Amino acid sequence: MYILGIESSCDETGIAIYHSKKGLIHDTLYSQVSMHSEYGGVVPELASRDHIRKLVPLIKKTIRDSNLARPDISGIAYTAGPGLMGALLVGATTARSLAWAWQIPAIAVHHMEGHLLAPMLEETPPPYPFIALLVSGGHTLLIQVDGIGQYTQLGESLDDAAGEAFDKVAKMLELGYPGGPKVSLLAEKGTDRFKFPRPMTDRPGLDFSFSGLKTFTMNTLNSTKKTNQDKADIAYAFQKATAETLSIKCKRALQLTGINTLVIAGGVSANTKIRSELLKMTKKQRATLFFPRLEFCTDNGAMIAYAGCQRLLAGQHENLEIFAKPRWPIETLLSI
Ligand code: KG4
Ligand code: ZN
């Protein structure tokens, strides 16, 4: 069964085809980064308009490049939330219209479930149950995953998401958008000069807070002459504090649940310092760390096609409704 996956929740148009037995057949990504970078961040209206321009040509190209024809497609999976409402509606209406015209089912996929299941696209997928650290631009979540749709949220960010903090620090350091990779690149030139706090690690619990760390970063920056080396040292300290904070909370989640498999996914999981910190911690804990390949850490159509395929195989799909939810708690999903 070939499933077409459509991702359009933010600033990437991702299209993929996943086969229930053969695995991922093809995936295509069009990034809007160069368009938004002029404005220093994502402009929702421009994002929606660009998805409108790119979606149909990309779908046609992906089907053609997979050496398939339209009748080969048995179902459509699309990101229905969380995300930017306008951007989501473009994907949802396109997916629904195609499904209606082609007389095949369509399934609304939760964007964070897509991220969470992205490591399943790798040769060695993680076994259930596992702890997932989902770190993206809008979310920082610790979830116990017992199976698809069997999600227990253990912790979340009480204010900024980890990716959001990276993006805001990038702005302070005048690095522009998208912030995460730029902070990470600058941190490579930094030295271990400043000691930043590890927020909420001195009290029990699995919630996160990054807004204080952001303010601390700003105050530290203002206490310097803002030379290139000052900025690099600050990027280094911020990244180190974030990586260690995430690692402390993940270690706590593994210890509290007795689970010894950790998955890290979402855009921030592309960060090499965070990966190496978690790798070090899981080794010490005799646990195993799984993460998606780099291009599947950030938004992509493959993870949506995979998640949708599993749900369609289980017989789940909606009727004719166009389903788009900018806010959508992951714990409310059906299990399969
Ligand atoms: O998952 P994603 O592509 O989109 C959302 O669902 O939000 O995540 C985007 C976030 C952005 O905040 C971006 O700055 C961050 O992931 N990010 C990174 C890195 N690459 C992307 N943060 C830190 N280091 C990176 N290498
Ligand atoms: Zn995402």
mmCIF file of C-alpha atoms and ligand atoms in Angstrom:
data_model
loop_
_atom_site.group_PDB
_atom_site.id
_atom_site.type_symbol
_atom_site.label_atom_id
_atom_site.label_comp_id
_atom_site.label_asym_id
_atom_site.label_seq_id
_atom_site.Cartn_x
_atom_site.Cartn_y
_atom_site.Cartn_z
ATOM 1 C CA MET A 1 0.000 0.000 0.000
ATOM 2 C CA TYR A 2 1.535 3.319 -1.133
ATOM 3 C CA ILE A 3 0.737 6.317 1.093
ATOM 4 C CA LEU A 4 1.279 9.925 0.076
ATOM 5 C CA GLY A 5 2.440 12.112 2.990
ATOM 6 C CA ILE A 6 1.955 15.897 3.075
ATOM 7 C CA GLU A 7 3.633 18.206 5.611
ATOM 8 C CA SER A 8 2.798 21.925 5.570
ATOM 9 C CA SER A 9 2.499 22.977 9.217
ATOM 10 C CA CYS A 10 5.112 25.742 9.169
ATOM 11 C CA ASP A 11 7.862 26.778 6.762
ATOM 12 C CA GLU A 12 8.645 23.552 4.891
ATOM 13 C CA THR A 13 6.575 21.861 2.209
ATOM 14 C CA GLY A 14 7.370 18.164 2.589
ATOM 15 C CA ILE A 15 6.000 15.423 0.353
ATOM 16 C CA ALA A 16 6.803 11.699 0.605
ATOM 17 C CA ILE A 17 5.631 8.285 -0.460
ATOM 18 C CA TYR A 18 5.844 5.428 2.016
ATOM 19 C CA HIS A 19 5.015 1.811 1.226
ATOM 20 C CA SER A 20 3.600 -0.348 4.022
ATOM 21 C CA LYS A 21 6.049 -3.183 3.245
ATOM 22 C CA LYS A 22 8.871 -1.641 1.190
ATOM 23 C CA GLY A 23 9.327 1.380 3.463
ATOM 24 C CA LEU A 24 10.151 4.904 2.338
ATOM 25 C CA ILE A 25 10.064 5.202 -1.453
ATOM 26 C CA HIS A 26 10.809 8.881 -1.990
ATOM 27 C CA ASP A 27 10.692 12.196 -0.223
ATOM 28 C CA THR A 28 10.940 15.796 -1.379
ATOM 29 C CA LEU A 29 11.328 18.948 0.655
ATOM 30 C CA TYR A 30 10.936 22.553 -0.306
ATOM 31 C CA SER A 31 12.162 24.959 2.375
ATOM 32 C CA GLN A 32 10.805 28.506 2.644
ATOM 33 C CA VAL A 33 13.807 29.624 4.719
ATOM 34 C CA SER A 34 15.215 32.072 2.172
ATOM 35 C CA MET A 35 11.819 33.780 1.823
ATOM 36 C CA HIS A 36 11.306 34.232 5.589
ATOM 37 C CA SER A 37 14.927 35.092 6.437
ATOM 38 C CA GLU A 38 14.406 38.596 5.039
ATOM 39 C CA TYR A 39 11.893 39.169 7.881
ATOM 40 C CA GLY A 40 13.915 37.461 10.642
ATOM 41 C CA GLY A 41 11.276 34.770 11.248
ATOM 42 C CA VAL A 42 8.314 32.918 9.762
ATOM 43 C CA VAL A 43 5.591 35.188 8.331
ATOM 44 C CA PRO A 44 2.446 33.016 8.533
ATOM 45 C CA GLU A 45 0.596 34.594 5.595
ATOM 46 C CA LEU A 46 3.609 34.222 3.298
ATOM 47 C CA ALA A 47 4.045 30.627 4.473
ATOM 48 C CA SER A 48 0.435 29.746 3.509
ATOM 49 C CA ARG A 49 0.726 31.379 0.094
ATOM 50 C CA ASP A 50 3.963 29.583 -0.659
ATOM 51 C CA HIS A 51 2.505 26.204 0.347
ATOM 52 C CA ILE A 52 -0.329 26.894 -2.118
ATOM 53 C CA ARG A 53 2.204 27.531 -4.887
ATOM 54 C CA LYS A 54 4.411 24.536 -4.132
ATOM 55 C CA LEU A 55 2.140 21.704 -2.959
ATOM 56 C CA VAL A 56 0.555 20.417 -6.152
ATOM 57 C CA PRO A 57 3.703 20.618 -8.338
ATOM 58 C CA LEU A 58 5.678 18.841 -5.586
ATOM 59 C CA ILE A 59 3.057 16.104 -5.229
ATOM 60 C CA LYS A 60 3.137 15.525 -9.007
ATOM 61 C CA LYS A 61 6.944 15.467 -9.010
ATOM 62 C CA THR A 62 7.166 13.073 -6.039
ATOM 63 C CA ILE A 63 4.769 10.590 -7.634
ATOM 64 C CA ARG A 64 6.651 10.838 -10.957
ATOM 65 C CA ASP A 65 10.092 10.510 -9.323
ATOM 66 C CA SER A 66 8.871 7.396 -7.484
ATOM 67 C CA ASN A 67 8.028 5.810 -10.859
ATOM 68 C CA LEU A 68 4.432 5.564 -9.736
ATOM 69 C CA ALA A 69 1.149 6.750 -11.194
ATOM 70 C CA ARG A 70 -1.806 8.249 -9.377
ATOM 71 C CA PRO A 71 -3.824 4.970 -9.145
ATOM 72 C CA ASP A 72 -0.939 3.382 -7.197
ATOM 73 C CA ILE A 73 -1.630 5.664 -4.223
ATOM 74 C CA SER A 74 -3.958 4.026 -1.687
ATOM 75 C CA GLY A 75 -4.166 6.723 0.975
ATOM 76 C CA ILE A 76 -3.137 10.255 1.907
ATOM 77 C CA ALA A 77 -1.653 11.360 5.217
ATOM 78 C CA TYR A 78 -1.499 15.062 6.000
ATOM 79 C CA THR A 79 -0.358 17.153 8.948
ATOM 80 C CA ALA A 80 -3.499 18.481 10.627
ATOM 81 C CA GLY A 81 -1.817 20.180 13.602
ATOM 82 C CA PRO A 82 -0.308 21.593 15.692
ATOM 83 C CA GLY A 83 1.032 24.403 13.516
ATOM 84 C CA LEU A 84 0.117 27.629 11.733
ATOM 85 C CA MET A 85 -3.607 27.543 10.916
ATOM 86 C CA GLY A 86 -3.301 28.927 7.380
ATOM 87 C CA ALA A 87 -0.413 26.623 6.495
ATOM 88 C CA LEU A 88 -2.237 23.603 7.934
ATOM 89 C CA LEU A 89 -5.402 24.447 5.997
ATOM 90 C CA VAL A 90 -3.498 24.451 2.703
ATOM 91 C CA GLY A 91 -2.245 20.891 3.343
ATOM 92 C CA ALA A 92 -5.559 19.697 4.753
ATOM 93 C CA THR A 93 -7.724 21.019 1.904
ATOM 94 C CA THR A 94 -5.305 19.744 -0.749
ATOM 95 C CA ALA A 95 -5.117 16.293 0.867
ATOM 96 C CA ARG A 96 -8.878 16.066 1.370
ATOM 97 C CA SER A 97 -9.672 17.223 -2.170
ATOM 98 C CA LEU A 98 -7.244 14.752 -3.722
ATOM 99 C CA ALA A 99 -8.587 11.931 -1.557
ATOM 100 C CA TRP A 100 -12.131 12.762 -2.618
ATOM 101 C CA ALA A 101 -11.202 13.001 -6.304
ATOM 102 C CA TRP A 102 -9.157 9.800 -6.207
ATOM 103 C CA GLN A 103 -11.712 8.010 -3.998
ATOM 104 C CA ILE A 104 -9.158 6.967 -1.387
ATOM 105 C CA PRO A 105 -9.020 7.555 2.399
ATOM 106 C CA ALA A 106 -7.175 10.445 3.999
ATOM 107 C CA ILE A 107 -5.911 10.618 7.565
ATOM 108 C CA ALA A 108 -5.133 13.652 9.724
ATOM 109 C CA VAL A 109 -1.699 13.212 11.320
ATOM 110 C CA HIS A 110 -0.468 14.932 14.491
ATOM 111 C CA HIS A 111 2.775 16.740 13.635
ATOM 112 C CA MET A 112 4.500 15.760 16.900
ATOM 113 C CA GLU A 113 3.478 12.130 16.441
ATOM 114 C CA GLY A 114 5.212 12.382 13.081
ATOM 115 C CA HIS A 115 8.406 13.627 14.796
ATOM 116 C CA LEU A 116 8.096 10.993 17.505
ATOM 117 C CA LEU A 117 7.854 8.167 14.958
ATOM 118 C CA ALA A 118 10.571 9.530 12.615
ATOM 119 C CA PRO A 119 13.233 7.156 14.081
ATOM 120 C CA MET A 120 11.008 4.288 12.839
ATOM 121 C CA LEU A 121 12.191 5.180 9.319
ATOM 122 C CA GLU A 122 15.733 4.074 10.223
ATOM 123 C CA GLU A 123 17.186 0.603 9.673
ATOM 124 C CA THR A 124 17.216 -0.109 13.423
ATOM 125 C CA PRO A 125 14.024 1.362 14.868
ATOM 126 C CA PRO A 126 13.601 1.792 18.642
ATOM 127 C CA PRO A 127 11.611 -0.925 20.463
ATOM 128 C CA TYR A 128 8.505 -0.010 22.503
ATOM 129 C CA PRO A 129 8.231 1.151 25.217
ATOM 130 C CA PHE A 130 10.506 4.159 24.988
ATOM 131 C CA ILE A 131 10.889 7.666 26.369
ATOM 132 C CA ALA A 132 10.725 10.360 23.690
ATOM 133 C CA LEU A 133 12.206 13.812 24.037
ATOM 134 C CA LEU A 134 10.474 15.946 21.412
ATOM 135 C CA VAL A 135 12.253 19.235 20.890
ATOM 136 C CA SER A 136 11.037 21.523 18.126
ATOM 137 C CA GLY A 137 10.327 25.196 17.510
ATOM 138 C CA GLY A 138 6.978 25.040 19.299
ATOM 139 C CA HIS A 139 7.285 22.100 21.704
ATOM 140 C CA THR A 140 9.510 20.568 24.350
ATOM 141 C CA LEU A 141 7.875 17.346 25.501
ATOM 142 C CA LEU A 142 8.916 14.251 27.410
ATOM 143 C CA ILE A 143 6.595 11.390 26.558
ATOM 144 C CA GLN A 144 6.383 7.738 27.526
ATOM 145 C CA VAL A 145 5.528 5.837 24.347
ATOM 146 C CA ASP A 146 4.020 2.362 24.818
ATOM 147 C CA GLY A 147 2.875 2.036 21.202
ATOM 148 C CA ILE A 148 1.407 4.183 18.444
ATOM 149 C CA GLY A 149 -1.136 6.484 20.084
ATOM 150 C CA GLN A 150 -0.241 5.237 23.571
ATOM 151 C CA TYR A 151 1.346 8.394 24.838
ATOM 152 C CA THR A 152 1.737 9.549 28.440
ATOM 153 C CA GLN A 153 3.107 13.047 28.757
ATOM 154 C CA LEU A 154 5.713 13.151 31.524
ATOM 155 C CA GLY A 155 6.886 16.734 31.128
ATOM 156 C CA GLU A 156 6.680 19.846 28.983
ATOM 157 C CA SER A 157 8.082 23.347 28.783
ATOM 158 C CA LEU A 158 6.180 25.768 30.978
ATOM 159 C CA ASP A 159 7.193 28.690 28.759
ATOM 160 C CA ASP A 160 9.456 28.799 25.658
ATOM 161 C CA ALA A 161 10.203 25.645 23.689
ATOM 162 C CA ALA A 162 13.881 24.688 23.353
ATOM 163 C CA GLY A 163 13.883 25.576 19.639
ATOM 164 C CA GLU A 164 12.183 28.887 20.358
ATOM 165 C CA ALA A 165 14.934 29.692 22.898
ATOM 166 C CA PHE A 166 17.583 28.873 20.262
ATOM 167 C CA ASP A 167 15.785 31.145 17.785
ATOM 168 C CA LYS A 168 15.490 34.027 20.284
ATOM 169 C CA VAL A 169 19.136 33.724 21.341
ATOM 170 C CA ALA A 170 20.087 33.791 17.654
ATOM 171 C CA LYS A 171 18.183 37.057 17.311
ATOM 172 C CA MET A 172 20.000 38.556 20.327
ATOM 173 C CA LEU A 173 23.323 37.528 18.816
ATOM 174 C CA GLU A 174 22.188 39.025 15.478
ATOM 175 C CA LEU A 175 22.556 35.729 13.682
ATOM 176 C CA GLY A 176 19.188 35.815 11.922
ATOM 177 C CA TYR A 177 16.755 33.021 11.111
ATOM 178 C CA PRO A 178 16.661 30.023 11.350
ATOM 179 C CA GLY A 179 18.378 30.376 14.697
ATOM 180 C CA GLY A 180 19.197 26.880 15.970
ATOM 181 C CA PRO A 181 21.800 25.870 13.381
ATOM 182 C CA LYS A 182 23.389 29.357 13.490
ATOM 183 C CA VAL A 183 23.806 29.371 17.288
ATOM 184 C CA SER A 184 25.257 25.879 17.035
ATOM 185 C CA LEU A 185 27.756 26.943 14.356
ATOM 186 C CA LEU A 186 28.869 29.991 16.349
ATOM 187 C CA ALA A 187 29.207 27.902 19.537
ATOM 188 C CA GLU A 188 31.952 25.904 17.788
ATOM 189 C CA LYS A 189 34.137 29.016 18.004
ATOM 190 C CA GLY A 190 33.231 29.619 21.667
ATOM 191 C CA THR A 191 35.172 28.859 24.835
ATOM 192 C CA ASP A 192 34.001 27.636 28.227
ATOM 193 C CA ARG A 193 33.983 31.122 29.792
ATOM 194 C CA PHE A 194 30.471 31.692 31.176
ATOM 195 C CA LYS A 195 28.498 29.487 33.559
ATOM 196 C CA PHE A 196 24.793 29.504 32.693
ATOM 197 C CA PRO A 197 22.012 28.037 34.907
ATOM 198 C CA ARG A 198 20.386 24.630 34.236
ATOM 199 C CA PRO A 199 16.755 25.700 34.772
ATOM 200 C CA MET A 200 14.439 23.576 36.944
ATOM 201 C CA THR A 201 16.997 20.836 37.507
ATOM 202 C CA ASP A 202 17.317 21.571 41.231
ATOM 203 C CA ARG A 203 13.747 20.510 41.956
ATOM 204 C CA PRO A 204 11.895 17.260 41.252
ATOM 205 C CA GLY A 205 9.746 16.815 38.154
ATOM 206 C CA LEU A 206 10.132 16.566 34.411
ATOM 207 C CA ASP A 207 8.945 19.970 33.239
ATOM 208 C CA PHE A 208 11.229 22.456 31.512
ATOM 209 C CA SER A 209 11.574 26.235 31.442
ATOM 210 C CA PHE A 210 13.781 28.089 28.973
ATOM 211 C CA SER A 211 12.613 31.665 29.353
ATOM 212 C CA GLY A 212 14.902 32.388 32.367
ATOM 213 C CA LEU A 213 17.875 30.989 30.458
ATOM 214 C CA LYS A 214 17.022 33.317 27.595
ATOM 215 C CA THR A 215 16.965 36.348 29.946
ATOM 216 C CA PHE A 216 20.237 35.204 31.528
ATOM 217 C CA THR A 217 21.729 35.042 28.031
ATOM 218 C CA MET A 218 20.537 38.590 27.273
ATOM 219 C CA ASN A 219 21.931 39.961 30.571
ATOM 220 C CA THR A 220 25.269 38.254 30.003
ATOM 221 C CA LEU A 221 25.452 39.666 26.485
ATOM 222 C CA ASN A 222 24.711 43.174 27.782
ATOM 223 C CA SER A 223 27.520 42.834 30.343
ATOM 224 C CA THR A 224 30.076 42.366 27.529
ATOM 225 C CA LYS A 225 31.370 44.541 24.700
ATOM 226 C CA LYS A 226 29.519 42.232 22.270
ATOM 227 C CA THR A 227 32.642 41.318 20.332
ATOM 228 C CA ASN A 228 32.523 38.296 18.030
ATOM 229 C CA GLN A 229 34.351 36.244 20.682
ATOM 230 C CA ASP A 230 31.900 37.389 23.406
ATOM 231 C CA LYS A 231 29.032 36.252 21.209
ATOM 232 C CA ALA A 232 30.660 32.900 20.436
ATOM 233 C CA ASP A 233 31.335 32.285 24.148
ATOM 234 C CA ILE A 234 27.708 33.101 24.934
ATOM 235 C CA ALA A 235 26.424 30.759 22.197
ATOM 236 C CA TYR A 236 28.689 28.052 23.653
ATOM 237 C CA ALA A 237 27.397 28.584 27.217
ATOM 238 C CA PHE A 238 23.735 28.700 26.123
ATOM 239 C CA GLN A 239 24.030 25.537 24.037
ATOM 240 C CA LYS A 240 25.887 23.704 26.816
ATOM 241 C CA ALA A 241 23.287 24.704 29.428
ATOM 242 C CA THR A 242 20.430 23.618 27.152
ATOM 243 C CA ALA A 243 22.067 20.289 26.309
ATOM 244 C CA GLU A 244 22.814 19.491 29.946
ATOM 245 C CA THR A 245 19.334 20.522 31.102
ATOM 246 C CA LEU A 246 17.698 18.254 28.506
ATOM 247 C CA SER A 247 20.055 15.446 29.484
ATOM 248 C CA ILE A 248 19.328 15.755 33.229
ATOM 249 C CA LYS A 249 15.558 15.588 32.587
ATOM 250 C CA CYS A 250 15.877 12.624 30.208
ATOM 251 C CA LYS A 251 18.005 10.749 32.745
ATOM 252 C CA ARG A 252 15.354 11.433 35.371
ATOM 253 C CA ALA A 253 12.585 10.155 33.055
ATOM 254 C CA LEU A 254 14.529 6.936 32.351
ATOM 255 C CA GLN A 255 15.139 6.392 36.070
ATOM 256 C CA LEU A 256 11.543 7.155 37.100
ATOM 257 C CA THR A 257 9.974 4.830 34.513
ATOM 258 C CA GLY A 258 12.627 2.096 34.470
ATOM 259 C CA ILE A 259 12.602 2.284 30.654
ATOM 260 C CA ASN A 260 16.023 1.996 29.001
ATOM 261 C CA THR A 261 15.328 3.305 25.499
ATOM 262 C CA LEU A 262 15.433 7.026 24.719
ATOM 263 C CA VAL A 263 14.335 8.644 21.471
ATOM 264 C CA ILE A 264 15.131 12.242 20.596
ATOM 265 C CA ALA A 265 13.313 13.897 17.693
ATOM 266 C CA GLY A 266 12.192 17.285 16.362
ATOM 267 C CA GLY A 267 14.287 20.097 14.857
ATOM 268 C CA VAL A 268 16.513 20.646 17.906
ATOM 269 C CA SER A 269 17.530 16.974 17.858
ATOM 270 C CA ALA A 270 19.690 17.899 14.852
ATOM 271 C CA ASN A 271 22.014 19.668 17.324
ATOM 272 C CA THR A 272 25.260 17.706 17.620
ATOM 273 C CA LYS A 273 26.103 18.959 21.135
ATOM 274 C CA ILE A 274 22.686 17.832 22.390
ATOM 275 C CA ARG A 275 23.063 14.467 20.667
ATOM 276 C CA SER A 276 26.526 13.888 22.147
ATOM 277 C CA GLU A 277 25.396 14.931 25.642
ATOM 278 C CA LEU A 278 22.480 12.476 25.490
ATOM 279 C CA LEU A 279 24.706 9.764 24.055
ATOM 280 C CA LYS A 280 27.105 10.194 26.997
ATOM 281 C CA MET A 281 24.258 10.081 29.514
ATOM 282 C CA THR A 282 22.518 7.020 28.011
ATOM 283 C CA LYS A 283 25.816 5.101 27.899
ATOM 284 C CA LYS A 284 26.324 5.761 31.612
ATOM 285 C CA GLN A 285 22.732 4.697 32.304
ATOM 286 C CA ARG A 286 23.122 1.522 30.181
ATOM 287 C CA ALA A 287 20.270 2.813 28.017
ATOM 288 C CA THR A 288 20.122 3.120 24.220
ATOM 289 C CA LEU A 289 19.621 6.375 22.336
ATOM 290 C CA PHE A 290 17.806 6.517 18.998
ATOM 291 C CA PHE A 291 17.425 9.533 16.739
ATOM 292 C CA PRO A 292 16.332 10.132 13.148
ATOM 293 C CA ARG A 293 18.851 10.896 10.406
ATOM 294 C CA LEU A 294 19.531 14.635 10.216
ATOM 295 C CA GLU A 295 17.061 15.459 7.432
ATOM 296 C CA PHE A 296 14.249 13.745 9.344
ATOM 297 C CA CYS A 297 14.930 15.678 12.583
ATOM 298 C CA THR A 298 13.437 18.833 11.101
ATOM 299 C CA ASP A 299 10.061 18.945 9.343
ATOM 300 C CA ASN A 300 9.575 16.491 6.460
ATOM 301 C CA GLY A 301 6.883 14.552 4.627
ATOM 302 C CA ALA A 302 8.380 11.110 5.316
ATOM 303 C CA MET A 303 7.458 11.092 9.010
ATOM 304 C CA ILE A 304 3.879 12.092 8.171
ATOM 305 C CA ALA A 305 3.589 9.389 5.482
ATOM 306 C CA TYR A 306 4.928 6.793 7.976
ATOM 307 C CA ALA A 307 2.604 7.807 10.836
ATOM 308 C CA GLY A 308 -0.406 8.021 8.502
ATOM 309 C CA CYS A 309 0.384 4.638 6.948
ATOM 310 C CA GLN A 310 0.355 2.928 10.361
ATOM 311 C CA ARG A 311 -3.013 4.468 11.203
ATOM 312 C CA LEU A 312 -4.535 3.707 7.784
ATOM 313 C CA LEU A 313 -3.331 0.091 8.108
ATOM 314 C CA ALA A 314 -5.226 -0.027 11.410
ATOM 315 C CA GLY A 315 -8.366 1.120 9.573
ATOM 316 C CA GLN A 316 -8.368 4.677 10.895
ATOM 317 C CA HIS A 317 -9.319 7.633 8.684
ATOM 318 C CA GLU A 318 -11.785 10.500 8.693
ATOM 319 C CA ASN A 319 -14.736 11.052 6.401
ATOM 320 C CA LEU A 320 -15.029 14.195 4.315
ATOM 321 C CA GLU A 321 -14.213 16.732 7.025
ATOM 322 C CA ILE A 322 -11.234 19.035 6.566
ATOM 323 C CA PHE A 323 -9.470 18.639 9.865
ATOM 324 C CA ALA A 324 -6.950 21.281 10.991
ATOM 325 C CA LYS A 325 -6.101 22.040 14.615
ATOM 326 C CA PRO A 326 -3.437 24.632 15.471
ATOM 327 C CA ARG A 327 -3.449 23.298 19.064
ATOM 328 C CA TRP A 328 -3.847 19.567 19.582
ATOM 329 C CA PRO A 329 -2.701 17.693 22.722
ATOM 330 C CA ILE A 330 -0.844 14.525 21.705
ATOM 331 C CA GLU A 331 -2.359 12.511 24.562
ATOM 332 C CA THR A 332 -5.808 12.751 22.939
ATOM 333 C CA LEU A 333 -4.771 10.608 19.942
ATOM 334 C CA LEU A 334 -6.349 7.192 19.403
ATOM 335 C CA SER A 335 -4.136 4.156 19.870
ATOM 336 C CA ILE A 336 -3.943 1.571 17.103
HETATM 337 O O1 KG4 B 1 10.771 20.343 14.085
HETATM 338 P P1 KG4 B 1 11.072 21.623 13.436
HETATM 339 O O2 KG4 B 1 11.741 21.597 12.093
HETATM 340 O O3 KG4 B 1 9.796 22.493 13.266
HETATM 341 C C1 KG4 B 1 8.816 22.559 14.278
HETATM 342 O O4 KG4 B 1 8.007 21.616 14.372
HETATM 343 O O5 KG4 B 1 8.898 23.555 15.040
HETATM 344 O O6 KG4 B 1 11.971 22.455 14.460
HETATM 345 C C2 KG4 B 1 12.433 23.734 14.178
HETATM 346 C C3 KG4 B 1 13.268 24.212 15.353
HETATM 347 C C4 KG4 B 1 13.700 25.667 15.197
HETATM 348 O O7 KG4 B 1 13.470 26.338 16.429
HETATM 349 C C5 KG4 B 1 15.183 25.560 14.896
HETATM 350 O O8 KG4 B 1 15.930 26.668 15.338
HETATM 351 C C6 KG4 B 1 15.557 24.301 15.646
HETATM 352 O O9 KG4 B 1 14.477 23.435 15.442
HETATM 353 N N1 KG4 B 1 16.797 23.684 15.134
HETATM 354 C C7 KG4 B 1 17.925 23.576 15.857
HETATM 355 C C8 KG4 B 1 18.889 22.986 14.990
HETATM 356 N N2 KG4 B 1 18.302 22.757 13.773
HETATM 357 C C9 KG4 B 1 17.015 23.187 13.889
HETATM 358 N N3 KG4 B 1 18.207 23.926 17.119
HETATM 359 C C10 KG4 B 1 19.450 23.706 17.569
HETATM 360 N N4 KG4 B 1 20.434 23.166 16.812
HETATM 361 C C11 KG4 B 1 20.206 22.793 15.534
HETATM 362 N N5 KG4 B 1 21.182 22.257 14.803
HETATM 363 ZN ZN ZN B 2 8.275 19.997 13.418
#
